[in-house]
């Protein structure tokens, strides 16, 4: 059974930093891309970032580029999101998601087939 | 970056059929695969459809997906009260190199 468990959320001041973690089990972690998707209170889904299975390729939403860094430790089956220079608009429930992805030349495929329950990040003074 | 357009809400009676549209452009839906997600109240999203029209294991065939040009459609037949949820489409945008989600559609089963 695939399981994804996020942690690391909390209350942080604007300009501060947080590191989210996503512990996984039930699949061969290194074989799959992983993503972070967030949802502000009462709002829709917003994709944040994707990392390839090897960790060698990453993509970011413009809203977080230069402030957030996605990474993974395949020896620990764990995904991370380092969040710096936090803003009030980063307040959201952050989900990690196992990702099916093929991008590049030709038809691109991205889908999120398993999701964690999320960890809440609140940015406020 | 939400450039996939969905209707904010749809409604239908139990047992009926409903469709939810998702409109984009040639850089996303027009040339890439579309996925659909169901989010029941208070829960994490769940994958319903991937690659435009494929259902993951365990998703009933009441749910279907299609695509034509720069638009995609989620269909749900035999509506049940348990289908009341928010539904989102998603696709890769090749020009922006980002994943786009639609704004979400709230389904009410009257």
XYZ file of C-alpha atoms in Angstrom, chain B:
110
model
C -0.840 30.516 -13.299
C -4.341 28.952 -13.359
C -4.987 29.196 -17.093
C -7.173 26.109 -17.293
C -10.770 27.273 -17.101
C -13.486 25.267 -15.380
C -17.042 26.250 -14.470
C -17.224 27.119 -10.761
C -20.169 24.817 -10.162
C -22.426 22.223 -11.746
C -25.410 20.355 -10.387
C -27.645 17.463 -11.305
C -30.061 15.030 -9.724
C -29.133 11.584 -8.421
C -28.911 9.037 -11.199
C -28.374 11.666 -13.861
C -25.266 12.499 -15.866
C -23.078 15.588 -15.582
C -20.137 16.903 -17.538
C -17.402 19.246 -16.375
C -15.381 21.167 -18.918
C -11.765 22.275 -18.784
C -10.546 24.766 -21.366
C -6.927 25.569 -22.113
C -4.645 26.308 -25.027
C -2.363 24.600 -27.498
C 0.564 24.754 -25.085
C -1.219 22.688 -22.466
C -4.403 20.715 -23.182
C -4.028 21.002 -26.943
C -0.789 19.038 -27.057
C -0.474 17.272 -23.710
C -2.358 14.763 -21.625
C -5.054 15.840 -19.166
C -5.739 14.423 -15.720
C -8.743 14.838 -13.418
C -8.984 14.782 -9.622
C -11.816 14.459 -7.132
C -11.544 16.143 -3.750
C -14.193 15.134 -1.250
C -14.724 17.597 1.609
C -11.862 17.536 4.087
C -9.800 14.978 2.178
C -6.798 14.879 -0.125
C -7.401 14.914 -3.890
C -7.798 11.576 -5.649
C -6.800 10.765 -9.211
C -9.847 9.928 -11.358
C -8.529 10.127 -14.915
C -5.063 10.294 -16.445
C -3.826 10.460 -20.033
C -7.120 12.114 -21.063
C -9.320 9.054 -20.650
C -7.658 6.319 -18.584
C -9.011 5.308 -15.196
C -6.709 4.109 -12.414
C -7.508 0.794 -10.834
C -10.504 1.083 -8.547
C -12.143 4.047 -10.262
C -15.622 3.015 -11.478
C -16.513 3.337 -15.136
C -19.145 5.918 -14.204
C -16.248 8.344 -14.538
C -14.925 9.079 -18.024
C -12.617 11.579 -19.682
C -12.332 12.949 -23.175
C -10.417 15.619 -25.019
C -11.026 17.598 -28.175
C -8.663 20.295 -29.342
C -7.844 22.583 -26.435
C -10.685 21.396 -24.185
C -11.217 18.365 -22.008
C -14.335 16.982 -20.375
C -14.998 14.841 -17.318
C -18.224 12.888 -17.425
C -19.955 11.295 -14.466
C -22.974 9.049 -14.969
C -25.342 7.537 -12.422
C -24.741 10.409 -10.016
C -24.672 9.580 -6.329
C -24.753 11.884 -3.335
C -21.272 10.623 -2.527
C -20.016 12.228 -5.740
C -20.494 15.682 -4.238
C -16.986 17.093 -4.318
C -14.649 19.529 -5.992
C -13.213 18.375 -9.314
C -9.983 19.645 -10.853
C -8.349 19.209 -14.230
C -4.610 19.383 -14.701
C -2.079 19.420 -17.516
C 1.537 20.234 -18.279
C 2.155 23.505 -20.084
C 5.023 23.078 -22.525
C 5.610 26.806 -23.012
C 5.818 27.618 -19.303
C 7.276 24.263 -18.151
C 4.791 24.135 -15.294
C 1.811 22.065 -14.233
C -1.492 23.900 -14.482
C -4.652 23.111 -12.575
C -8.096 24.381 -13.348
C -9.775 26.507 -10.726
C -11.998 23.622 -9.687
C -15.669 22.799 -10.121
C -17.997 22.118 -7.214
C -20.459 19.345 -8.009
C -23.773 19.371 -6.182
C -26.024 16.334 -6.419
C -29.490 17.713 -5.757
